Amino acid sequence: MHSDDVVWDTLGNRQFCSYKITTKTQNFCRNEYNLTGLCNRSSCPLANSQYATIREEKGRCYLYMKTIERAAFPRRLWERVLLNKNYEKALEEIDENLIYWPRFIRHKCKQRFTKITQYLIRIRKLTLKRQRKLVPLRRKIERREKRREEKALVAAQLDNAIEKELLERLKQDTYGDIYNFPIHAFDKALQQQDAESESESDAEKEEEDDEDMDKREFVEADDSDLSDFEDMDKLETSSEEEQEVEEEVEKKASRSKSKGKAPLKGPARRKRPYLEIEYEKETEAATKTKAA
């Protein structure tokens, strides 16, 4: 026959329990169905035939209940109830399912449920927040790559020094007519020389341009420029004469208005110049004929 007191006397009263952790101040329980995490008579899931707890699985909370009627069936020992996501509705469901249970278990289930909901909210906030990713450093690989880089640098410096020395010897004709050297190295050297000569010529041109900018010179005007100036003077004189003629016409028109003549309709007309016409008569020829 299953007796809770016998089980507790065997496990709790200074006897061995695989879930018990003893410390200087208090004893703790590692059982996953423990309601409070403490090792005592009211919180032990093994020494209580009627027991309930709250567990979290994949972000959802479940209410687990154990009764004495199912003690003979370990496969169906715990009854699991999925709680609502809403906090208030979940508390109502706990009250409904544990309505005739001891007040201590009901209160501890609610307390555990609130703690689980709080850390679930905190987990969601942390996942949404941007976080730093820690990348492990492999010291062995780093040291190996560093040594390889140093060796490659030394080899490159040696190759460059050998290439420069060979090119200098070729320029000095130390080998005479022997031309057993790689063509790409010679082409590279020629390109470098061309680039250096181009840079020097560009620098000289820039210096000459700077010198030319500092100098000042006076240049004689061309005939075309003088003719342009004369044409401008003629245009100015002609425009002045036209203005004078227009002023005279306006004065005459104002005088005629003052004398009482009717004003002319339309734009003011210019008067024609006065012409004198002389007529010659052949009087002498007529007198001679009369006398004859």
Coordinates of C-alpha atoms in Angstrom, one line a residue:
M1 CA 0.0 0.0 0.0
H2 CA 1.3 3.4 -1.0
S3 CA 1.9 5.7 2.1
D4 CA 3.2 9.2 1.8
D5 CA 4.6 9.2 5.4
V6 CA 6.7 6.1 4.7
V7 CA 8.1 7.5 1.5
W8 CA 9.1 10.8 3.3
D9 CA 10.7 9.0 6.2
T10 CA 12.7 7.0 3.7
L11 CA 13.8 9.9 1.6
G12 CA 13.6 13.1 3.7
N13 CA 14.7 12.1 7.1
R14 CA 18.5 12.1 6.5
Q15 CA 18.2 9.2 4.0
F16 CA 19.5 9.0 0.5
C17 CA 17.6 10.7 -2.4
S18 CA 19.1 11.1 -5.9
Y19 CA 17.3 14.5 -6.3
K20 CA 18.4 16.0 -3.1
I21 CA 21.1 18.7 -2.9
T22 CA 22.4 19.5 0.6
T23 CA 23.9 22.9 1.4
K24 CA 25.0 24.6 4.7
T25 CA 21.7 26.6 4.9
Q26 CA 19.0 24.6 3.0
N27 CA 18.3 21.5 1.0
F28 CA 17.2 21.7 -2.6
C29 CA 15.4 19.3 -5.0
R30 CA 16.4 18.7 -8.7
N31 CA 13.2 16.9 -9.6
E32 CA 11.6 18.4 -12.7
Y33 CA 8.1 18.1 -11.2
N34 CA 9.0 19.9 -8.0
L35 CA 6.7 22.9 -7.4
T36 CA 9.1 25.2 -5.3
G37 CA 12.5 23.7 -5.8
L38 CA 12.9 23.0 -2.1
C39 CA 13.3 19.7 -0.4
N40 CA 10.6 19.5 2.3
R41 CA 7.5 17.5 3.1
S42 CA 4.9 19.7 1.3
S43 CA 7.0 20.3 -1.8
C44 CA 8.3 16.8 -2.5
P45 CA 6.6 15.3 -5.6
L46 CA 7.4 11.7 -4.5
A47 CA 6.1 11.9 -1.0
N48 CA 2.7 13.5 -2.0
S49 CA 0.1 11.4 -3.8
Q50 CA -2.0 14.4 -4.7
Y51 CA 0.3 16.9 -6.3
A52 CA 0.2 19.6 -9.0
T53 CA 2.8 21.8 -10.7
I54 CA 3.4 24.1 -13.7
R55 CA 5.9 23.4 -16.5
E56 CA 7.0 25.2 -19.6
E57 CA 7.5 23.4 -22.9
K58 CA 8.4 25.3 -26.1
G59 CA 7.1 28.6 -24.9
R60 CA 3.7 27.3 -23.6
C61 CA 2.7 26.6 -20.0
Y62 CA 1.1 23.4 -18.9
L63 CA -0.6 22.4 -15.6
Y64 CA 0.4 18.9 -14.4
M65 CA -1.8 17.1 -11.8
K66 CA -1.2 13.8 -10.0
T67 CA -3.9 11.9 -8.0
I68 CA -3.8 8.7 -5.9
E69 CA -6.2 6.9 -8.3
R70 CA -3.6 6.8 -11.1
A71 CA -0.7 5.7 -8.9
A72 CA -1.0 2.1 -10.2
F73 CA -0.6 3.3 -13.8
P74 CA 2.7 5.1 -14.2
R75 CA 2.1 5.8 -17.9
R76 CA -1.0 7.9 -17.0
L77 CA 0.2 9.2 -13.6
W78 CA 0.3 12.9 -14.6
E79 CA -2.6 14.7 -16.2
R80 CA -1.5 17.6 -18.5
V81 CA -3.7 20.7 -19.2
L82 CA -2.7 23.4 -21.7
L83 CA -3.1 26.9 -20.2
N84 CA -4.3 29.9 -22.1
K85 CA -1.8 32.5 -23.4
N86 CA -3.7 35.2 -21.6
Y87 CA -2.5 35.6 -18.1
E88 CA -5.8 36.3 -16.4
K89 CA -7.6 33.5 -18.2
A90 CA -4.8 31.1 -17.3
L91 CA -5.2 31.9 -13.6
E92 CA -8.9 31.2 -13.9
E93 CA -8.2 27.9 -15.5
I94 CA -5.8 27.0 -12.6
D95 CA -8.5 27.9 -10.1
E96 CA -11.1 25.8 -11.9
N97 CA -8.9 22.7 -12.1
L98 CA -7.6 23.0 -8.5
I99 CA -10.9 24.0 -6.9
Y100 CA -10.9 21.3 -4.2
W101 CA -7.1 21.1 -3.8
P102 CA -5.1 22.4 -0.8
R103 CA -4.6 26.1 -0.7
F104 CA -0.8 25.8 -0.5
I105 CA -0.6 23.9 -3.9
R106 CA -3.0 26.3 -5.6
H107 CA -1.1 29.4 -4.4
K108 CA 2.3 27.9 -5.4
C109 CA 1.1 27.0 -8.8
K110 CA -0.1 30.5 -9.5
Q111 CA 3.2 31.9 -8.2
R112 CA 5.2 29.5 -10.4
F113 CA 3.1 30.4 -13.4
T114 CA 3.7 34.2 -13.0
K115 CA 7.5 33.6 -12.8
I116 CA 7.4 31.5 -16.0
T117 CA 5.4 34.1 -17.9
Q118 CA 7.8 36.8 -16.7
Y119 CA 10.9 35.0 -18.0
L120 CA 9.1 34.1 -21.3
I121 CA 8.4 37.8 -21.9
R122 CA 12.0 38.6 -21.1
I123 CA 13.2 36.0 -23.6
R124 CA 11.0 37.5 -26.3
K125 CA 12.4 41.0 -25.7
L126 CA 16.0 39.7 -25.8
T127 CA 15.4 37.8 -29.0
L128 CA 13.9 40.9 -30.7
K129 CA 16.7 43.1 -29.5
R130 CA 19.9 43.3 -31.5
Q131 CA 22.7 41.4 -29.8
R132 CA 26.3 40.8 -30.3
K133 CA 27.4 37.5 -31.7
L134 CA 30.5 36.0 -30.0
V135 CA 32.8 34.3 -32.5
P136 CA 35.4 31.9 -31.1
L137 CA 39.0 32.5 -32.1
R138 CA 41.1 29.5 -33.1
R139 CA 44.6 30.2 -31.8
K140 CA 46.3 27.4 -33.7
I141 CA 44.9 28.5 -37.1
E142 CA 45.8 32.1 -36.4
R143 CA 49.4 31.3 -35.5
R144 CA 49.7 29.1 -38.6
E145 CA 48.4 31.8 -40.9
K146 CA 50.6 34.4 -39.3
R147 CA 53.7 32.3 -39.9
R148 CA 52.7 31.7 -43.5
E149 CA 52.2 35.4 -44.1
E150 CA 55.7 36.2 -42.6
K151 CA 57.3 33.6 -44.8
A152 CA 55.5 34.8 -47.9
L153 CA 56.6 38.4 -47.1
V154 CA 60.2 37.4 -46.8
A155 CA 60.1 35.4 -50.0
A156 CA 58.5 38.4 -51.9
Q157 CA 61.2 40.7 -50.6
L158 CA 63.9 38.3 -51.7
D159 CA 62.4 38.0 -55.2
N160 CA 62.1 41.8 -55.6
A161 CA 65.8 42.2 -54.5
I162 CA 67.0 39.5 -56.9
E163 CA 65.0 41.1 -59.7
K164 CA 66.4 44.6 -59.1
E165 CA 69.9 43.3 -58.9
L166 CA 69.6 41.3 -62.2
L167 CA 68.1 44.3 -64.0
E168 CA 70.9 46.6 -62.8
R169 CA 73.4 44.1 -64.1
L170 CA 71.7 43.9 -67.4
K171 CA 71.7 47.7 -67.7
Q172 CA 75.5 47.7 -66.9
D173 CA 76.1 44.9 -69.6
T174 CA 77.8 42.7 -67.1
Y175 CA 76.6 39.6 -68.9
G176 CA 77.5 40.8 -72.4
D177 CA 75.3 39.2 -75.1
I178 CA 73.7 36.7 -72.8
Y179 CA 69.9 37.3 -72.6
N180 CA 68.6 34.3 -70.8
F181 CA 66.2 36.2 -68.6
P182 CA 62.4 36.0 -68.4
I183 CA 60.6 38.4 -70.8
H184 CA 57.8 39.3 -68.4
A185 CA 60.3 40.6 -65.8
F186 CA 62.0 42.8 -68.5
D187 CA 58.6 44.1 -69.7
K188 CA 57.7 44.9 -66.1
A189 CA 61.0 46.9 -65.7
L190 CA 60.3 48.8 -68.9
Q191 CA 56.8 49.7 -67.8
Q192 CA 58.1 51.0 -64.5
Q193 CA 60.7 53.1 -66.3
D194 CA 58.0 54.6 -68.6
A195 CA 55.8 55.4 -65.7
E196 CA 58.7 57.1 -63.9
S197 CA 59.6 59.2 -67.0
E198 CA 55.9 60.1 -67.5
S199 CA 55.6 61.2 -63.9
E200 CA 58.7 63.3 -64.2
S201 CA 57.5 65.0 -67.4
D202 CA 54.1 65.8 -65.9
A203 CA 55.9 67.4 -62.9
E204 CA 58.0 69.5 -65.2
K205 CA 55.0 70.6 -67.2
E206 CA 53.2 71.6 -64.0
E207 CA 56.2 73.7 -62.9
E208 CA 56.3 75.4 -66.3
D209 CA 52.6 76.2 -66.1
D210 CA 53.1 77.7 -62.6
E211 CA 55.9 79.9 -63.9
D212 CA 53.8 81.1 -66.9
M213 CA 51.0 81.9 -64.6
D214 CA 53.2 84.2 -62.5
K215 CA 54.5 86.2 -65.6
R216 CA 52.6 89.2 -67.0
E217 CA 52.8 90.5 -70.6
F218 CA 51.3 93.3 -72.6
V219 CA 50.1 92.6 -76.1
E220 CA 49.5 95.0 -79.0
A221 CA 45.9 95.2 -80.3
D222 CA 45.1 93.9 -83.8
D223 CA 43.6 95.9 -86.7
S224 CA 40.4 94.0 -86.4
D225 CA 40.0 95.2 -82.8
L226 CA 40.6 98.8 -83.9
S227 CA 38.1 98.6 -86.7
D228 CA 35.5 97.2 -84.2
F229 CA 36.1 100.2 -82.0
E230 CA 35.7 102.6 -84.9
D231 CA 32.4 101.0 -85.9
M232 CA 31.2 101.3 -82.4
D233 CA 32.0 105.1 -82.5
K234 CA 30.1 105.5 -85.8
L235 CA 27.1 103.8 -84.4
E236 CA 27.1 106.0 -81.4
T237 CA 27.4 109.2 -83.5
S238 CA 24.6 108.1 -85.8
S239 CA 22.4 107.4 -82.9
E240 CA 23.1 110.8 -81.4
E241 CA 22.2 112.6 -84.8
E242 CA 18.9 110.6 -85.0
Q243 CA 18.0 111.7 -81.4
E244 CA 18.7 115.4 -82.3
V245 CA 16.5 115.2 -85.4
E246 CA 13.7 113.7 -83.4
E247 CA 14.0 116.5 -80.8
E248 CA 13.8 119.2 -83.5
V249 CA 10.7 117.6 -85.0
E250 CA 9.0 117.5 -81.6
K251 CA 9.8 121.2 -81.0
K252 CA 8.2 122.2 -84.4
A253 CA 5.1 120.2 -83.6
S254 CA 4.8 121.9 -80.2
R255 CA 5.1 125.3 -81.9
S256 CA 2.4 124.5 -84.5
K257 CA 0.1 123.5 -81.7
S258 CA 0.7 126.7 -79.9
K259 CA -0.3 128.7 -83.1
G260 CA -3.7 127.1 -83.2
K261 CA -3.4 124.7 -86.0
A262 CA -5.3 121.4 -85.7
P263 CA -3.0 118.6 -84.6
L264 CA -2.2 116.0 -87.2
K265 CA -3.6 112.6 -86.7
G266 CA -1.2 109.7 -86.6
P267 CA 2.5 109.8 -86.1
A268 CA 4.5 113.0 -86.6
R269 CA 5.6 113.5 -90.3
R270 CA 8.9 115.0 -91.2
K271 CA 8.8 118.1 -93.4
R272 CA 10.5 118.0 -96.8
P273 CA 13.3 120.3 -97.4
Y274 CA 12.5 123.6 -99.3
L275 CA 13.4 123.5 -103.0
E276 CA 13.8 126.5 -105.3
I277 CA 13.0 125.9 -109.0
E278 CA 14.3 128.3 -111.7
Y279 CA 12.7 128.4 -115.2
E280 CA 14.7 129.9 -118.2
K281 CA 12.7 131.4 -121.1
E282 CA 14.0 131.8 -124.6
T283 CA 13.2 135.6 -124.9
E284 CA 16.2 136.5 -127.1
A285 CA 15.2 134.1 -129.9
A286 CA 11.7 135.5 -130.0
T287 CA 12.8 139.2 -130.4
K288 CA 15.0 138.4 -133.3
T289 CA 12.3 136.7 -135.2
K290 CA 9.9 139.7 -134.6
A291 CA 12.6 142.1 -135.9
A292 CA 13.2 140.2 -139.1

